[in-house]
Coordinates of C-alpha atoms in Angstrom, one line a residue:
M1 CA -13.0 31.2 -0.3
N2 CA -11.0 32.8 2.1
I3 CA -7.3 31.8 2.4
Q4 CA -8.3 29.5 5.5
Q5 CA -11.5 27.5 2.9
K6 CA -8.9 27.2 0.5
I7 CA -5.8 25.7 2.5
G8 CA -8.8 23.1 4.2
Q9 CA -9.7 22.2 0.6
R10 CA -5.4 21.5 0.5
L11 CA -5.3 18.8 3.7
V12 CA -6.2 15.2 4.4
I13 CA -7.0 14.2 7.5
G14 CA -7.7 11.0 9.5
L15 CA -9.6 10.3 12.6
P16 CA -9.1 8.1 15.5
G17 CA -12.5 5.3 15.2
T18 CA -15.0 3.8 13.6
G19 CA -17.5 7.4 14.4
M20 CA -16.6 10.5 14.4
D21 CA -15.4 12.4 17.3
G22 CA -15.1 15.6 18.9
D23 CA -12.0 16.9 17.6
F24 CA -12.5 15.5 13.8
V25 CA -15.4 17.3 14.2
R26 CA -14.1 20.3 15.3
L27 CA -11.4 20.7 13.0
I28 CA -13.7 20.5 9.8
R29 CA -16.4 22.7 11.3
Q30 CA -13.9 25.1 12.5
Y31 CA -11.2 24.5 9.8
K32 CA -13.5 23.9 6.5
I33 CA -11.1 21.0 6.5
G34 CA -12.5 19.1 3.3
N35 CA -10.9 15.8 2.7
V36 CA -10.4 12.4 4.7
I37 CA -8.5 9.5 4.9
L38 CA -9.7 6.0 6.7
F39 CA -7.7 3.0 8.0
R40 CA -8.0 -0.3 9.0
R41 CA -9.0 1.1 12.3
N42 CA -11.8 3.4 11.2
V43 CA -13.4 -0.3 10.0
K44 CA -15.7 -2.4 11.5
N45 CA -17.2 -3.8 8.7
C46 CA -19.1 -2.5 5.5
A47 CA -22.2 -1.7 6.8
Q48 CA -20.6 0.6 9.8
L49 CA -17.7 2.0 6.6
K50 CA -21.1 2.9 4.6
R51 CA -22.3 5.1 7.7
L52 CA -19.2 6.6 8.6
C53 CA -18.7 7.7 5.2
A54 CA -22.0 9.2 4.7
D55 CA -21.8 10.7 8.3
I56 CA -18.7 12.6 6.7
Q57 CA -19.9 13.4 3.6
E58 CA -22.6 15.2 5.1
L59 CA -20.7 16.9 7.2
V60 CA -17.9 18.6 5.1
Q61 CA -20.3 19.2 2.5
A62 CA -22.1 21.2 5.4
E63 CA -19.2 23.0 6.4
T64 CA -17.5 23.8 3.3
G65 CA -20.1 23.7 0.6
Y66 CA -18.6 21.1 -1.8
P67 CA -18.0 17.0 -1.3
A68 CA -15.2 15.3 0.4
F69 CA -12.3 13.6 -1.2
I70 CA -12.2 9.9 1.3
G71 CA -9.4 8.6 0.8
I72 CA -7.5 4.9 1.7
D73 CA -4.7 2.3 0.8
Q74 CA -6.9 -0.4 -0.4
E75 CA -3.8 -1.9 -2.1
G76 CA -4.8 -5.6 -2.1
G77 CA -2.8 -8.3 -0.2
C78 CA -0.7 -7.4 2.8
V79 CA -1.6 -3.8 2.3
T80 CA -6.0 -4.1 3.0
R81 CA -8.2 -1.6 4.8
L82 CA -11.5 -3.1 3.9
S83 CA -13.5 -5.5 6.4
D84 CA -13.9 -9.5 5.5
D85 CA -17.2 -9.7 4.4
A86 CA -15.8 -7.0 1.8
V87 CA -14.0 -8.7 -1.6
N88 CA -10.1 -8.1 -0.6
V89 CA -8.3 -8.8 -3.9
A90 CA -4.5 -10.1 -4.0
G91 CA -1.6 -7.6 -4.2
Q92 CA 0.4 -6.2 -6.7
M93 CA 3.1 -8.9 -7.5
A94 CA 1.0 -11.2 -7.1
L95 CA -1.2 -9.8 -9.5
A96 CA 1.9 -10.0 -11.8
A97 CA 2.6 -13.7 -10.7
T98 CA -0.3 -14.8 -12.6
G99 CA 1.3 -13.3 -15.5
D100 CA -1.4 -11.6 -17.2
P101 CA -2.0 -7.7 -16.8
E102 CA -5.8 -8.4 -17.3
N103 CA -5.8 -9.7 -13.9
A104 CA -5.0 -6.3 -12.7
R105 CA -7.5 -4.7 -14.3
R106 CA -10.2 -7.1 -13.3
A107 CA -8.4 -6.6 -9.2
A108 CA -8.8 -2.9 -9.4
A109 CA -12.4 -3.2 -10.8
L110 CA -13.4 -5.3 -8.0
T111 CA -11.9 -3.0 -5.5
A112 CA -13.5 0.0 -7.1
H113 CA -16.7 -1.6 -7.0
E114 CA -16.3 -2.2 -3.3
L115 CA -15.2 1.2 -1.9
Q116 CA -17.7 2.8 -3.9
A117 CA -20.7 0.6 -2.3
V118 CA -19.4 1.6 0.9
G119 CA -18.5 5.3 0.0
V120 CA -14.5 5.5 -0.8
N121 CA -14.2 7.7 -3.7
F122 CA -10.4 7.9 -3.7
N123 CA -7.9 4.9 -4.2
F124 CA -4.3 5.3 -2.9
T125 CA -2.8 2.6 -5.5
P126 CA -1.7 1.6 -7.4
S127 CA 1.9 1.1 -6.6
A128 CA 4.3 2.5 -9.2
D129 CA 7.5 1.2 -7.6
V130 CA 10.3 -0.9 -9.4
N131 CA 11.1 -3.4 -6.0
N132 CA 15.0 -3.8 -7.4
N133 CA 16.3 -3.9 -3.7
P134 CA 16.0 -7.6 -1.9
N135 CA 16.4 -5.8 1.4
N136 CA 13.7 -3.2 0.8
P137 CA 11.3 -3.7 4.2
I138 CA 8.4 -1.8 3.0
I139 CA 7.8 -2.3 -0.2
G140 CA 8.8 -5.8 -1.7
V141 CA 5.0 -7.6 -3.2
R142 CA 3.6 -4.2 -2.9
S143 CA 5.2 -3.6 -5.9
F144 CA 4.3 -5.9 -9.4
S145 CA 8.2 -6.5 -10.5
D146 CA 11.9 -5.4 -10.1
D147 CA 11.6 -4.9 -14.0
P148 CA 10.3 -1.6 -14.7
Q149 CA 8.4 -2.7 -17.8
T150 CA 6.6 -5.3 -16.3
A151 CA 5.7 -3.1 -13.9
A152 CA 4.7 -0.3 -16.4
R153 CA 2.4 -3.2 -17.7
F154 CA 0.5 -4.1 -14.7
V155 CA 0.5 -0.1 -13.6
T156 CA -1.1 0.7 -16.6
A157 CA -3.8 -2.1 -16.5
A158 CA -4.9 -1.3 -13.0
V159 CA -5.1 2.2 -13.6
Q160 CA -7.3 1.3 -16.3
G161 CA -9.5 -0.7 -14.2
Y162 CA -10.1 2.2 -11.4
L163 CA -11.1 4.7 -14.5
E164 CA -13.2 2.5 -16.4
S165 CA -15.3 2.2 -12.9
G166 CA -15.0 5.8 -12.1
M167 CA -12.9 6.0 -9.1
L168 CA -9.9 8.1 -8.8
P169 CA -6.6 6.5 -8.1
A170 CA -3.1 7.5 -7.4
V171 CA -0.2 5.8 -8.7
K172 CA 3.0 6.1 -5.9
H173 CA 5.4 6.6 -4.3
F174 CA 6.9 9.3 -6.8
P175 CA 9.9 8.9 -8.0
G176 CA 10.2 5.5 -6.5
H177 CA 10.7 3.7 -3.4
G178 CA 11.7 0.7 -4.5
D179 CA 15.4 0.8 -4.5
T180 CA 16.0 1.3 -0.9
A181 CA 16.7 -1.1 2.5
Q182 CA 15.1 1.7 4.7
D183 CA 11.3 2.6 5.4
T184 CA 10.4 6.3 5.4
H185 CA 7.9 5.5 8.3
T186 CA 10.7 5.3 10.6
S187 CA 13.7 6.6 8.7
L188 CA 15.0 9.1 6.0
P189 CA 16.1 7.0 3.6
L190 CA 18.5 8.3 0.5
I191 CA 18.8 7.5 -3.3
D192 CA 21.5 8.4 -4.9
K193 CA 20.5 8.8 -8.2
T194 CA 20.4 11.3 -11.0
V195 CA 17.4 12.4 -12.9
D196 CA 19.1 10.2 -16.1
E197 CA 19.4 7.1 -14.1
L198 CA 16.0 7.6 -12.9
E199 CA 14.4 7.9 -16.1
Q200 CA 16.1 4.3 -17.0
L201 CA 14.2 2.5 -14.2
E202 CA 11.9 4.4 -11.7
L203 CA 10.3 6.5 -13.8
I204 CA 9.0 3.9 -16.7
P205 CA 6.4 2.7 -14.4
F206 CA 4.7 6.4 -13.3
R207 CA 5.3 7.5 -17.3
A208 CA 3.1 4.6 -17.9
A209 CA 0.4 5.1 -15.6
F210 CA 0.2 9.3 -16.7
E211 CA 0.6 7.9 -20.3
A212 CA -2.3 5.8 -19.0
G213 CA -4.4 9.0 -18.1
C214 CA -3.6 8.3 -14.2
P215 CA -5.4 11.4 -12.4
A216 CA -3.5 11.5 -9.3
V217 CA 0.1 11.0 -7.8
M218 CA 1.7 10.4 -4.3
T219 CA 4.9 11.3 -3.4
T220 CA 7.7 9.8 -1.4
H221 CA 9.2 11.6 1.8
I222 CA 13.1 9.9 0.2
V223 CA 16.0 12.3 -0.4
F224 CA 17.5 12.1 -3.8
P225 CA 20.9 14.5 -3.5
K226 CA 21.9 14.4 -6.6
I227 CA 18.0 15.9 -7.7
E228 CA 17.4 17.8 -4.5
P229 CA 21.0 19.4 -3.0
D230 CA 19.4 21.2 0.3
G231 CA 19.1 17.6 1.0
L232 CA 14.8 17.8 1.4
P233 CA 12.9 15.1 0.8
S234 CA 11.1 14.8 -2.5
T235 CA 7.3 15.6 -1.2
M236 CA 9.1 18.6 0.5
S237 CA 11.4 19.6 -3.0
R238 CA 10.0 22.1 -5.8
R239 CA 12.7 20.3 -7.7
I240 CA 11.4 17.2 -7.8
I241 CA 7.4 18.3 -7.3
T242 CA 7.1 21.1 -9.8
G243 CA 10.6 20.8 -11.9
L244 CA 10.8 16.6 -12.2
L245 CA 7.1 15.8 -11.7
K246 CA 5.2 18.6 -13.6
E247 CA 7.8 20.2 -15.9
R248 CA 9.8 17.4 -17.2
L249 CA 7.0 14.7 -17.0
G250 CA 4.3 17.1 -17.7
F251 CA 1.8 16.0 -15.3
R252 CA -1.2 18.2 -14.8
G253 CA -3.1 16.1 -12.1
L254 CA -3.3 15.8 -8.5
V255 CA -0.1 15.5 -6.4
V256 CA -0.7 14.1 -2.6
S257 CA 1.8 13.7 -0.2
D258 CA 2.5 10.6 1.7
C259 CA 1.5 10.8 5.1
M260 CA 3.2 13.9 6.9
E261 CA 3.2 12.2 10.3
M262 CA 5.7 9.4 8.8
D263 CA 9.4 9.6 10.6
A264 CA 10.8 11.1 7.5
I265 CA 9.0 14.4 7.7
K266 CA 7.9 14.2 11.6
K267 CA 11.5 13.6 13.3
F268 CA 13.9 15.3 10.9
F269 CA 11.9 18.3 10.2
G270 CA 8.3 18.5 11.8
T271 CA 4.7 17.7 10.4
P272 CA 3.5 21.4 10.1
K273 CA 7.1 22.7 9.1
G274 CA 6.7 19.5 6.2
V275 CA 3.4 20.4 5.0
V276 CA 4.3 24.4 4.6
A277 CA 7.2 23.1 2.2
A278 CA 5.3 20.2 0.6
L279 CA 2.4 22.6 -0.6
A280 CA 5.1 25.3 -1.6
A281 CA 7.0 22.6 -3.3
G282 CA 3.5 22.4 -5.8
V283 CA 2.0 19.5 -3.9
D284 CA -2.1 19.8 -3.8
L285 CA -3.4 17.3 -0.8
T286 CA -1.3 16.8 2.3
L287 CA -1.8 13.8 4.5
V288 CA -2.1 14.4 8.0
S289 CA -3.7 11.2 9.2
H290 CA -3.3 10.5 13.1
T291 CA -3.1 13.2 15.0
A292 CA -5.4 16.2 16.0
S293 CA -2.9 18.6 17.6
L294 CA -0.5 18.6 14.3
Q295 CA -3.3 18.5 12.2
E296 CA -4.4 21.6 13.7
Q297 CA -1.2 23.4 14.0
S298 CA -0.6 22.4 10.3
F299 CA -3.5 24.1 9.1
L300 CA -2.4 27.5 11.0
E301 CA 1.4 27.3 9.6
A302 CA -0.2 26.9 6.4
V303 CA -2.4 29.9 6.6
Q304 CA 0.7 32.0 8.0
A305 CA 2.8 30.5 4.7
V306 CA 0.3 32.0 2.2
E307 CA -0.1 35.3 4.4
N308 CA 3.5 36.0 4.0
G309 CA 4.1 35.3 0.7
R310 CA 5.8 31.4 1.0
I311 CA 2.8 29.5 -0.8
P312 CA 2.0 31.9 -3.7
M313 CA -2.2 33.0 -4.2
D314 CA -1.8 32.2 -7.6
E315 CA -0.4 28.7 -6.9
L316 CA -3.0 28.3 -4.0
D317 CA -5.8 29.1 -6.5
A318 CA -4.9 26.7 -9.2
S319 CA -4.3 24.0 -6.7
V320 CA -7.8 24.6 -5.0
E321 CA -9.7 25.2 -8.8
K322 CA -7.8 21.6 -9.5
I323 CA -8.8 20.1 -6.4
L324 CA -12.5 20.7 -7.2
A325 CA -12.6 20.3 -10.7
Y326 CA -11.5 16.1 -9.4
K327 CA -14.7 16.3 -6.8
A328 CA -16.6 17.5 -9.7
R329 CA -15.6 14.3 -11.4
F330 CA -15.1 11.3 -9.4
C331 CA -16.9 12.3 -5.7
K332 CA -20.5 11.1 -7.1
V333 CA -20.9 7.5 -6.2
P334 CA -23.0 5.8 -8.6
E335 CA -26.7 4.9 -8.7
D336 CA -26.0 1.4 -9.8
V337 CA -23.1 0.8 -7.7
G338 CA -24.7 -2.8 -5.7
P339 CA -23.6 -4.6 -2.9
W340 CA -20.2 -5.1 -1.7
G341 CA -18.9 -8.4 -0.9
T342 CA -21.0 -10.3 -3.2
P343 CA -20.2 -14.0 -3.8
A344 CA -19.6 -13.9 -7.5
A345 CA -16.7 -11.1 -6.7
Q346 CA -15.6 -13.2 -3.8
A347 CA -15.4 -16.0 -6.4
E348 CA -13.5 -14.0 -9.5
S349 CA -11.2 -12.5 -6.9
Q350 CA -10.5 -16.6 -5.4
T351 CA -10.0 -17.2 -8.9
I352 CA -7.3 -14.7 -10.3
R353 CA -5.7 -15.5 -6.3
A354 CA -5.1 -18.9 -7.8
R355 CA -3.6 -18.0 -10.7
S356 CA -0.7 -16.2 -8.6
I357 CA 0.4 -19.6 -6.9
T358 CA 4.4 -19.5 -7.6
L359 CA 6.8 -22.8 -7.7
A360 CA 10.0 -21.0 -8.0
R361 CA 12.0 -24.1 -7.8
G362 CA 11.8 -27.7 -7.1
T363 CA 9.2 -30.5 -7.7
I364 CA 6.4 -30.3 -4.8
P365 CA 7.0 -33.7 -3.0
P366 CA 3.9 -36.3 -2.0
L367 CA 2.7 -34.3 2.1
G368 CA 2.5 -38.5 3.5
E369 CA 0.5 -39.4 6.6
N370 CA 2.2 -37.2 9.1
P371 CA 3.6 -33.9 8.1
L372 CA 4.8 -31.6 10.0
F373 CA 3.9 -27.8 9.0
A374 CA 5.7 -25.2 10.5
G375 CA 6.2 -20.9 11.1
C376 CA 5.2 -18.3 12.1
A377 CA 1.9 -16.3 12.9
D378 CA 1.1 -13.6 11.1
F379 CA 2.3 -10.8 12.3
Q380 CA 2.3 -6.3 11.6
S381 CA 5.4 -6.6 9.0
G382 CA 5.7 -3.0 8.3
L383 CA 3.4 0.1 9.0
A384 CA 1.7 0.3 6.3
S385 CA 0.3 -2.6 6.7
N386 CA -2.5 -3.5 9.8
A387 CA -1.7 -3.5 13.3
E388 CA -4.4 -5.8 13.3
T389 CA -3.7 -9.0 12.5
S390 CA -5.6 -12.1 12.0
S391 CA -5.7 -14.5 14.1
L392 CA -5.1 -18.0 11.6
T393 CA -2.0 -19.2 11.5
F394 CA -0.7 -21.1 8.8
P395 CA 0.7 -24.2 10.4
E396 CA -2.5 -24.8 12.6
Y397 CA -4.0 -23.9 9.1
M398 CA -3.1 -26.8 6.8
A399 CA -2.8 -29.5 9.5
S400 CA -6.4 -28.8 9.9
H401 CA -7.1 -29.2 6.2
L402 CA -4.2 -31.7 4.9
G403 CA -3.5 -33.6 8.1
G404 CA -0.2 -33.6 10.4
E405 CA 0.9 -31.6 13.2
A406 CA 1.0 -27.7 13.3
L407 CA 4.5 -26.0 14.7
V408 CA 3.4 -22.7 15.7
T409 CA 7.0 -20.4 15.9
S410 CA 7.5 -17.1 17.0
S411 CA 7.8 -14.3 14.8
D412 CA 12.1 -14.4 14.9
P413 CA 12.6 -17.7 16.2
T414 CA 15.6 -18.0 18.9
A415 CA 18.2 -20.2 18.4
E416 CA 16.6 -22.6 20.7
E417 CA 13.3 -22.6 19.0
V418 CA 15.2 -23.7 16.3
V419 CA 16.8 -26.8 17.7
A420 CA 13.3 -27.7 19.0
A421 CA 11.7 -27.1 15.6
A422 CA 14.2 -29.4 13.7
A423 CA 14.0 -31.9 16.9
K424 CA 10.4 -32.2 16.8
A425 CA 10.4 -32.9 12.7
A426 CA 11.9 -36.5 13.5
G427 CA 9.2 -39.4 12.4
H428 CA 7.4 -37.0 10.2
S429 CA 6.8 -37.8 6.8
A430 CA 7.4 -34.1 5.2
V431 CA 8.4 -30.4 6.5
V432 CA 6.3 -27.7 5.2
V433 CA 7.5 -24.1 6.5
C434 CA 6.6 -21.3 6.0
S435 CA 8.5 -17.6 6.1
Y436 CA 7.3 -14.3 6.5
N437 CA 9.2 -11.7 6.0
G438 CA 12.1 -13.6 6.5
H439 CA 14.9 -12.0 4.8
I440 CA 14.6 -8.8 7.6
H441 CA 14.0 -11.9 10.4
P442 CA 17.0 -14.0 10.9
G443 CA 15.5 -16.6 13.0
Q444 CA 13.0 -17.8 10.2
M445 CA 15.8 -18.1 7.9
A446 CA 17.5 -20.2 10.7
L447 CA 14.4 -22.6 10.6
L448 CA 14.5 -22.9 6.8
K449 CA 17.8 -24.4 7.2
A450 CA 17.6 -26.7 9.7
M451 CA 14.5 -27.9 8.5
G452 CA 15.9 -28.3 5.3
E453 CA 19.2 -30.2 7.1
T454 CA 16.5 -32.6 8.6
G455 CA 17.0 -34.4 4.9
L456 CA 13.1 -34.9 5.1
P457 CA 11.3 -34.1 2.3
M458 CA 10.4 -30.6 2.1
I459 CA 8.2 -27.7 0.9
G460 CA 9.0 -24.1 1.8
V461 CA 6.2 -21.1 1.6
A462 CA 7.2 -17.4 1.5
L463 CA 3.9 -15.5 2.7
R464 CA 5.1 -12.3 1.7
N465 CA 8.4 -11.5 0.2
P466 CA 9.5 -14.5 -2.1
Y467 CA 12.8 -13.4 -1.8
D468 CA 12.8 -15.3 1.6
L469 CA 13.2 -18.9 -0.8
N470 CA 17.2 -18.1 -1.2
A471 CA 17.1 -19.8 2.2
L472 CA 15.9 -23.1 1.5
P473 CA 18.2 -26.2 0.7
D474 CA 18.7 -27.4 -2.6
H475 CA 16.5 -30.1 -1.8
A476 CA 12.9 -28.2 -1.0
A477 CA 10.3 -27.0 -3.5
A478 CA 10.0 -23.5 -3.2
I479 CA 6.5 -22.0 -3.1
A480 CA 5.6 -18.1 -3.6
A481 CA 2.2 -17.2 -2.2
W482 CA 2.9 -13.5 -1.6
D483 CA -0.1 -12.8 1.6
Y484 CA -0.7 -13.8 4.7
T485 CA -4.4 -14.3 4.5
P486 CA -7.0 -16.2 4.7
M487 CA -8.0 -16.1 1.5
T488 CA -4.2 -17.2 -0.2
L489 CA -3.9 -20.3 2.6
A490 CA -8.1 -21.4 1.0
V491 CA -6.2 -21.7 -2.5
L492 CA -2.6 -22.8 -1.2
A493 CA -3.9 -25.7 0.4
P494 CA -5.1 -27.6 -2.6
V495 CA -1.3 -26.7 -4.1
L496 CA 0.8 -28.2 -1.2
S497 CA -1.7 -31.5 -1.1
G498 CA -1.3 -32.2 -4.9
E499 CA -4.8 -31.6 -6.2
Q500 CA -3.9 -28.0 -7.7
K501 CA -0.7 -27.2 -9.7
P502 CA 0.8 -24.1 -9.6
T503 CA 0.8 -21.5 -12.5
G504 CA 2.5 -18.8 -11.4
I505 CA 5.0 -17.1 -12.9
M506 CA 8.0 -15.4 -10.9
P507 CA 7.8 -11.4 -11.8
I508 CA 10.9 -10.8 -9.7
R509 CA 14.5 -12.5 -10.0
L510 CA 15.3 -14.9 -6.8

C-alpha cells in the first residue's frame, strides 16, 4: 500500500441516508477509505440495511482490496440503531437489574446474530463505564452499574457473548465516561483523577474485558489533567492511548476513537487536527461520522502528517497490519447466520427484558377503576440516542391496555402544566406517572412531587435513569423500567396491573 491507502484503512466514515450517496462513493473511490459507521438514519428496515451493507462491501472491496469494517452502536435499550423488524434487546443497566450476567451474554449473542444477518461486523459496545455520577447526562443506564465489580462481571459476559458469536465488539469509553456531569457530544468534560484513582474504579471493568479477550476498545474525549497535563482529551493523548492503555494495561487490540465530530473535538480542536492527533497518539481507527468535507479534510491532513513525520511510518504500518488481521478474523459473515427478527429470538429478548423491571421501593397499589396515567412522550434524550423516536406514549399505551385516562405532558412540564395535571388527578382511583431523564428536566420532577401531594395511591416509573425515583413521595411505589420503548411498555403493563411481580434488583445506589 501507499501512504494514502494506509490512511484509508485507518478512517471510518458515515453516510447521510439509506443508500450510498455521491460524496460517499467519491470518498471511497478517491481516497480508498476502508471502513464505515452506520446510524439510525441509514436504516429503513432490515432488508434495506442488508442491501446497503452488501453495496458498501462491494464498493470497498473493489477499491481497497480488503473488506470493510461496518460498525454500529447497537447497545440495546435507549441506544439502538436497528429497525423494529429486528430484535432490539434491553440496555445494559436493565440487564444488570436481572441479577444474572448470563442475560448479558445472551443479549450480546442475540444482537450479534441480528447484526450478522444484515451484514454488520463491528459493534461499538458494551459500555465499560461505571456510572458513579447520578447527574451524568449521557451514560446513565448505558452503564451496567455504579459498582465497578458488578460492571466488570456484566461487561465480561457481554464480551463473551459477542466473541462466541464471531462478532467484533469494542468496550467503551476508555478510560471512563461515568464520573462526569457533562456530555462529550456538546462540551469538553474534565475528570480530575490520577491513574491510581482510575485503577480503583474506572479501569476495573476495562481490565476485566481485556482479560476476557475483548479485541477492541473505544476512547472518550474527556480531559484527564492529572494524566495529560497538556489539556488534550484522552483520544488525542499519547500519554493515555499509548502510555496508559497500551503500555500500562498491556492492550494489544484495536483502538477506536469516538466520533471526531463531537464538540469535545470539533469545537475545541477541530476535527481534522483531532484526527491527526489521535492517529499520532496510537488510535487505530478514527471515526468521522457525518460530514463529507470533514472526512476529506481529515484524510488529507492525516496523509500530510505521515509525510512530515508527525505520524511515524513504522507505527502506521503496524496499525494497518493489525487492522487487516482483525478484518480477516471478523469480516466473514457466518454462512448459517439465518434470518433476523425470528419469533424465538424476540421471545427470548422479551423474557430477559421482563426480568429487568425493578420495584425500587414500596408496594404497588391496585390501580382501581379509573387510574390516571401521566407523563411525557418519548423524545431524544441525548445525542447518542436516535433523533427519530416512537410515537407511542406511556400514558396512552397504559390507558389503552389497563383502562383509565391518559395525560401526555411536555418533556419538561411548565408550572402551569404541573398545576393542571394535579387538578386533573382529582376523582381518579390512582395516579401512575412516568419520568424520562427527569433529573435533567426539573418540570418532570415537579410533576412527580405535585402528583404525590394529591394523596392518591401512586406509582412512579423511571423510563430511563432510575435516579428520578428519588423525587417520589414516601407513599409512592417506585419502579425502574430502564428505557422508553414499546418492548418495555409491553412487559411493564402486567406489572402495573398486578398480573406479574417485578423481579429485578437495583444495580445502583439510589
